[in-house]
Coordinates of C-alpha atoms in Angstrom, one line a residue:
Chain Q
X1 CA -125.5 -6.7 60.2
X2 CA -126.7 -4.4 62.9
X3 CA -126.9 -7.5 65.3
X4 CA -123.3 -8.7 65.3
X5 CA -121.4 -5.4 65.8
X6 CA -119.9 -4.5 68.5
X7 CA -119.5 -0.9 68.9
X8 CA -117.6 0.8 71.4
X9 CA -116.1 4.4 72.2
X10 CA -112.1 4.4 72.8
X11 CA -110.3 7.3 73.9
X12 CA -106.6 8.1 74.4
X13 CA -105.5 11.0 76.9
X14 CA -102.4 12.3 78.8
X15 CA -100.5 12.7 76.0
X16 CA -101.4 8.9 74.4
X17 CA -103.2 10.8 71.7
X18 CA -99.8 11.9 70.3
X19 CA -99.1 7.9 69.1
X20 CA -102.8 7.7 66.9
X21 CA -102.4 11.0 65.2
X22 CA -103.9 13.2 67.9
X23 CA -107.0 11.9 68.1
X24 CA -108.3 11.9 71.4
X25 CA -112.1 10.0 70.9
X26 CA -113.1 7.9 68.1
X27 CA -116.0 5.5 67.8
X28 CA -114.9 2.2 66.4
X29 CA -117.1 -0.9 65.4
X30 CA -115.3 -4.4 65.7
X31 CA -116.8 -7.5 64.3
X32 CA -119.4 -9.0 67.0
X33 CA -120.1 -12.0 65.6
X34 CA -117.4 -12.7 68.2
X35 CA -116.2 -12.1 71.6
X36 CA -113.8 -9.6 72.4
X37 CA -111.3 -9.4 75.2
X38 CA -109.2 -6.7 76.4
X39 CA -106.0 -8.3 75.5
X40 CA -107.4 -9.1 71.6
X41 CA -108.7 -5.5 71.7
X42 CA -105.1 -3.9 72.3
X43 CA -103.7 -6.1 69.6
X44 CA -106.9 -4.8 67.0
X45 CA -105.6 -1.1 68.4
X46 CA -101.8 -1.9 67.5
X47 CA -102.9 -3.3 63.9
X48 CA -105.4 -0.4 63.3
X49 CA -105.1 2.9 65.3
X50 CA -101.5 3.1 66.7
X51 CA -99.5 5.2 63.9
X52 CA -96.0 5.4 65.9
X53 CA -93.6 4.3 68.6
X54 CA -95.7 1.4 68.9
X55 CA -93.3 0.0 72.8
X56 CA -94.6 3.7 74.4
X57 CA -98.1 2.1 74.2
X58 CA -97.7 -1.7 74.2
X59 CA -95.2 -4.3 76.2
X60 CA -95.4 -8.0 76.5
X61 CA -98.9 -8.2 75.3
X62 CA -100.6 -5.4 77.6
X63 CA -100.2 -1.7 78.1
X64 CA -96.9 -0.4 79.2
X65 CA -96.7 -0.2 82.3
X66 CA -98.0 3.7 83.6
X67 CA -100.6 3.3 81.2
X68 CA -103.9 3.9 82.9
X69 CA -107.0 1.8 81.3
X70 CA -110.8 2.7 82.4
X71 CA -113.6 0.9 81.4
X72 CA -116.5 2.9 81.6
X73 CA -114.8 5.0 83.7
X74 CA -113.8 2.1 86.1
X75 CA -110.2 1.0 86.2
X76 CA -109.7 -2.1 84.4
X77 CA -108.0 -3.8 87.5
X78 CA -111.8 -4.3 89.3
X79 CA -112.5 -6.0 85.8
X80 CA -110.2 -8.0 85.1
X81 CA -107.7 -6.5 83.3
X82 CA -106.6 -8.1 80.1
X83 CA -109.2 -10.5 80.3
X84 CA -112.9 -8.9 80.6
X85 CA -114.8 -9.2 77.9
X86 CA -116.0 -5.9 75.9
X87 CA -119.5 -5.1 76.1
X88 CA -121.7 -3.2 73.3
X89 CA -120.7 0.5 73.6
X90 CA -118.3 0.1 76.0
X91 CA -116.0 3.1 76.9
X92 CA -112.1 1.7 77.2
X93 CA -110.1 5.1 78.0
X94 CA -106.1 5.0 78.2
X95 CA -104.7 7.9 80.0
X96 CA -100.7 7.8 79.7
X97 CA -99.3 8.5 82.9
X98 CA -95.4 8.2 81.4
X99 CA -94.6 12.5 81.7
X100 CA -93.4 14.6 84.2
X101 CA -95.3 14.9 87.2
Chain S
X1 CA -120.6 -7.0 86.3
X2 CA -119.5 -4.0 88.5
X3 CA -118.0 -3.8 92.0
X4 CA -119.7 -1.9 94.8
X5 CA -117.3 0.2 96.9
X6 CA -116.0 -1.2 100.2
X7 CA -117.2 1.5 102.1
X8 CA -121.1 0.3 101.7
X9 CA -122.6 4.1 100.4
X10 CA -124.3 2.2 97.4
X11 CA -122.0 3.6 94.7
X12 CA -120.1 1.5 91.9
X13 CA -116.5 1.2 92.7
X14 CA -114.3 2.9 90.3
X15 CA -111.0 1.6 91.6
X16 CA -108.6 -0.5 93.5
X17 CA -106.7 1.8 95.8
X18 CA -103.0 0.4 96.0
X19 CA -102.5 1.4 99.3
X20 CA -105.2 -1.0 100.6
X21 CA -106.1 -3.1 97.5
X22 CA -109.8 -1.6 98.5
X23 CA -112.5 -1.2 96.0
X24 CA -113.8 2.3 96.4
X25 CA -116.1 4.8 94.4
X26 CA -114.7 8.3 93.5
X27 CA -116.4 10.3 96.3
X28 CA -114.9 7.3 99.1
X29 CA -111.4 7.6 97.4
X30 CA -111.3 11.3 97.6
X31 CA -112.3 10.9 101.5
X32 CA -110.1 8.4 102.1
X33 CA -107.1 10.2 100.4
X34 CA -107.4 13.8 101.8
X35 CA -108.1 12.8 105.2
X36 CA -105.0 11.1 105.6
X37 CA -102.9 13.6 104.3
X38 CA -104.9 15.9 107.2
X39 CA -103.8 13.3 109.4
X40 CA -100.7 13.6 108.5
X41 CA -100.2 16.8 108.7
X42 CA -101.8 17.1 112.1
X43 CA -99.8 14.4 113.8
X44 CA -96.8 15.3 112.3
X45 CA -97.3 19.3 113.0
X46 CA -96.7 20.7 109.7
X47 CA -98.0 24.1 109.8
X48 CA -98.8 26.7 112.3
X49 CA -101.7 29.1 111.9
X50 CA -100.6 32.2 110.1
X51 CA -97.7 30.3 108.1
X52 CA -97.0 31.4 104.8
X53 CA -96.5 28.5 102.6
X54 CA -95.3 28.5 98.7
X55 CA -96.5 25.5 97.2
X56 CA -93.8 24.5 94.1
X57 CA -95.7 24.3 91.3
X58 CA -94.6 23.2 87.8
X59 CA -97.7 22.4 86.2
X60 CA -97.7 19.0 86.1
X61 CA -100.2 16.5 87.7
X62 CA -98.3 15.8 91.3
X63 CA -97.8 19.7 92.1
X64 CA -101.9 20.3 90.4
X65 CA -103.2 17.4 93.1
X66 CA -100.8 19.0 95.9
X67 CA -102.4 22.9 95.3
X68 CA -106.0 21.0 95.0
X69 CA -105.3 19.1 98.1
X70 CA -103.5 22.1 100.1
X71 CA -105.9 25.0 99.5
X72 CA -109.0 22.5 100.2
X73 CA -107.9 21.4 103.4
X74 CA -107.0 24.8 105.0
X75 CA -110.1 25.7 103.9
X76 CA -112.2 22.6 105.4
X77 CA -110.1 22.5 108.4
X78 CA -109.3 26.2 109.4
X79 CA -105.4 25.7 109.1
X80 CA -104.7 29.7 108.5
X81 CA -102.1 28.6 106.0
X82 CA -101.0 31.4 103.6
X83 CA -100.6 29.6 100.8
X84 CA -99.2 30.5 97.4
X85 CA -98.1 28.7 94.1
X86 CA -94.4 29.3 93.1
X87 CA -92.9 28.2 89.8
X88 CA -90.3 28.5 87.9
X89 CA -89.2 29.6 84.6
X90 CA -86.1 28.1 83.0
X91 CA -87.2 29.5 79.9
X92 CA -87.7 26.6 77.8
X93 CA -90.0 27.7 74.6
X94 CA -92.3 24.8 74.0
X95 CA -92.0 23.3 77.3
X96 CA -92.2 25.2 80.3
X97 CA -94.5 28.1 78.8
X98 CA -96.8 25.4 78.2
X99 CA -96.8 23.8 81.8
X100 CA -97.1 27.8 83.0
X101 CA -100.5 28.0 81.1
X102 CA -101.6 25.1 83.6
X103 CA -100.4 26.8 86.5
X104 CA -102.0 30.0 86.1
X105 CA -105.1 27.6 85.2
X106 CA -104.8 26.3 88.9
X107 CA -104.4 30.0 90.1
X108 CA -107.8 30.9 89.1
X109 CA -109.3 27.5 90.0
X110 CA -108.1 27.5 93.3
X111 CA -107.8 30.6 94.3
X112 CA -104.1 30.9 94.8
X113 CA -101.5 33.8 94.4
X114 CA -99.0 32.6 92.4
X115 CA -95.3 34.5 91.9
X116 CA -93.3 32.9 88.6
X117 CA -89.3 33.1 89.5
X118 CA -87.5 33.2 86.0
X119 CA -83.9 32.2 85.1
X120 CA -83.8 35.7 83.4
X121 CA -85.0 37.1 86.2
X122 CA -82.7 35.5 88.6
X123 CA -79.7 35.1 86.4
X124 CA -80.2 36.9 83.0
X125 CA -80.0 33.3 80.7
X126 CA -82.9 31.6 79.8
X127 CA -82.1 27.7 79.5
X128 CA -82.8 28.3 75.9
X129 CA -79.9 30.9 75.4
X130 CA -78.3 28.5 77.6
X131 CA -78.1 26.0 75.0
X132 CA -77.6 28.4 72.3
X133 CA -74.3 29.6 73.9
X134 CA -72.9 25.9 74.6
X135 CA -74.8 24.2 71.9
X136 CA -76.9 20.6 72.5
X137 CA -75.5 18.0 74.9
X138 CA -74.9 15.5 72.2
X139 CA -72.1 18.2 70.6
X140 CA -70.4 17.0 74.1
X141 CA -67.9 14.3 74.1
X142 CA -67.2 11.9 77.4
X143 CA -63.8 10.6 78.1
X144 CA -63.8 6.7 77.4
X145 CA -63.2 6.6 81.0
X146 CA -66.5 8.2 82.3
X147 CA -68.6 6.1 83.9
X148 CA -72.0 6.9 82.2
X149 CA -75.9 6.1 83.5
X150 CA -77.6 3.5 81.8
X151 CA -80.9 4.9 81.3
X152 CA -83.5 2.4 81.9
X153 CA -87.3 2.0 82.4
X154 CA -88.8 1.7 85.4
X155 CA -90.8 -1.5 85.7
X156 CA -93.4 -0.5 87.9
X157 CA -94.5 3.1 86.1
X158 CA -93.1 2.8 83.3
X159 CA -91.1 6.3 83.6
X160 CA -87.7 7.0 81.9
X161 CA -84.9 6.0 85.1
X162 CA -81.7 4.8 85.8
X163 CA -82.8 3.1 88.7
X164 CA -85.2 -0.2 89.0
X165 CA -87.5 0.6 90.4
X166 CA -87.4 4.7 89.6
X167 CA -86.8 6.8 93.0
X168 CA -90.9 8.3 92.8
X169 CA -91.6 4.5 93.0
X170 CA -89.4 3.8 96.1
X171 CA -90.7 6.8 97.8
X172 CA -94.6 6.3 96.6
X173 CA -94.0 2.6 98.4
X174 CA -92.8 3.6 101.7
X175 CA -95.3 6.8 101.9
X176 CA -97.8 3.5 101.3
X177 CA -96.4 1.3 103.5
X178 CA -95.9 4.2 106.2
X179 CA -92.3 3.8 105.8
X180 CA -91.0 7.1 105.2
X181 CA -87.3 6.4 105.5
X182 CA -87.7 3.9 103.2
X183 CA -88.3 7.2 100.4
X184 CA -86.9 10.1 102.7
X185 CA -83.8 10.9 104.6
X186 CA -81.5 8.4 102.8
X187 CA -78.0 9.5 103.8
X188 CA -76.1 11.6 100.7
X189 CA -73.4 10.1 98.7
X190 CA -71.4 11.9 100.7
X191 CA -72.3 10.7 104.0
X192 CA -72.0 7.4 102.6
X193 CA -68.1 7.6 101.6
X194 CA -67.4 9.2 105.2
X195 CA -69.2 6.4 106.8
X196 CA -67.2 4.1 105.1
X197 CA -63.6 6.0 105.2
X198 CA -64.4 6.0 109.3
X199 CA -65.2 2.1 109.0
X200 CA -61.6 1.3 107.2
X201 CA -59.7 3.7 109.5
X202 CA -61.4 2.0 112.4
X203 CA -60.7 -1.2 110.8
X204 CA -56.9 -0.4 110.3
X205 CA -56.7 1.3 114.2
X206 CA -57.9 -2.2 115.2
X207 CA -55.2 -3.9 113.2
X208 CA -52.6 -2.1 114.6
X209 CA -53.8 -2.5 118.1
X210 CA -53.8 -6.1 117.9
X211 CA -50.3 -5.6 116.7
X212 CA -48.9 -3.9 119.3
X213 CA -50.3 -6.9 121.1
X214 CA -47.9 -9.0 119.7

């Protein structure tokens, strides 16, 4: 099965780790016999990983809004966003932006 | 597929600035950012050599970049500030003891005094004995007749406000767009009523002149 996984690192930061029970960096592998986009990747999160208060993480399909995403360290905006297309071991990092400042 | 940075040094761009929508690595964007605060300061004469300058610090990300940014640029550019960090205790157990951990972390990593003011200190409550003496707002009741704030969500950050977009947004925008008074100097509510009492009681002068006209 090796072949068709698609593994990646995700990790949740500025205080996102609080909504998937405080864990900051997990490895996860997602079925590769398929492509994966951002947007089909947040809704695997919301049916897998994300324990509570599921409208401080998601709105209208994408992060809320003051949710930072970084692809391999890259913000997702110079990749498209919802809709670039995981690669094997891809880093996707959320840093939650919504405290005081 | 990866972006170089606009700014042709060979590196992989790591993000679209808002400011200028350009694609920049990490070591361009930190260039970029802190010499136009410099600028800033410069043109707009901020400091004098030898000033003593308390930076308000509360442990949270905007006062941590403001300390980083302050105590490198007097360094790089010779500005003889004085700085130190100044915070505040309300006395909050779980909160602001917390955010004070950070602060003294930003102390020691950039080199800054820093003087804590507490509410004991200043006024012998701390917020939490505060609350203990007058119990939690929701023990308060409103008259019917209060007008209360709708609390909202601000749809560009996201943040908890009563105001769409939130105030940081509005001022974030015009520091962008090099509108300051678009974010700064807005007249007070106050102003704002006088302004308009001076507009009806010119208003009524006028209506009187024009009947004594008559």
């Amino acid at each position: 099965m090796g072949g068709t996984d698609l593994p990646l690192v995700l990790e949740f930061g500025g205080g996102a780790e609080l909504l998937f029970d405080n864990v900051k960096k997990r490895q996860v592998t997602l079925d590769g016999s398929k492509t994966w986009k951002i947007k089909e990747l947040l809704g695997w999160i919301r049916d897998n990983l994300l324990r509570e208060r599921p409208e401080l993480f998601l709105q209208n399909d994408s992060v809320r809004p003051g949710i930072l995403v970084l692809v391999n360290d890259a913000d997702w905006e110079l990749l498209g966003e919802l809709e670039y297309e995981l690669q094997p071991n891809d880093n996707v990092l959320f840093i939650s932006t919504l405290h005081g400042g | 597929m990866s972006t170089a940075c606009k700014s042709k040094c060979g590196n992989r761009a790591v993000l679209k600035r808002p400011k200028t929508g350009d694609a920049l690595c990490k070591e361009c964007f930190f260039l970029a950012f802190e010499t136009e605060i410099h600028n800033t300061i410069v043109e707009n004469k901020l400091f004098k050599n030898g000033d003593r300058v308390a930076i308000a610090a509360s442990g949270g990300k905007d006062s941590t970049v403001l300390a980083y940014v302050l105590a490198h640029l007097n360094r790089k550019y010779n500005y003889g500030l004085n700085l130190v960090l100044l915070s505040i205790d309300e006395g909050i157990t779980g909160y602001r003891d917390d955010s004070l951990e950070t602060v003294k972390r930003n102390r020691d990593d950039y080199g800054l005094p820093l003087k804590i003011l507490s509410y004991e200190e200043l006024y012998g409550w701390t917020m939490d004995k505060i609350v203990a003496q007058i119990g939690r707002s929701e023990a308060l009741a409103f008259k019917d007749t209060t007008k209360k704030v709708v609390r909202g969500i601000c749809s560009k950050c996201g943040f908890v406000s009563s105001q769409q977009p939130c105030k940081a947004c509005v001022l974030l925008e015009g520091l962008n767009r090099g509108l300051p008074k678009l974010g700064i100097g807005k007249k007070s509510k106050g102003d704002r009523m006088i302004a308009q009492q001076n507009k009806e009681l010119a208003l009524k002068e006028r209506a009187n002149l024009v009947k004594n006209d008559f």
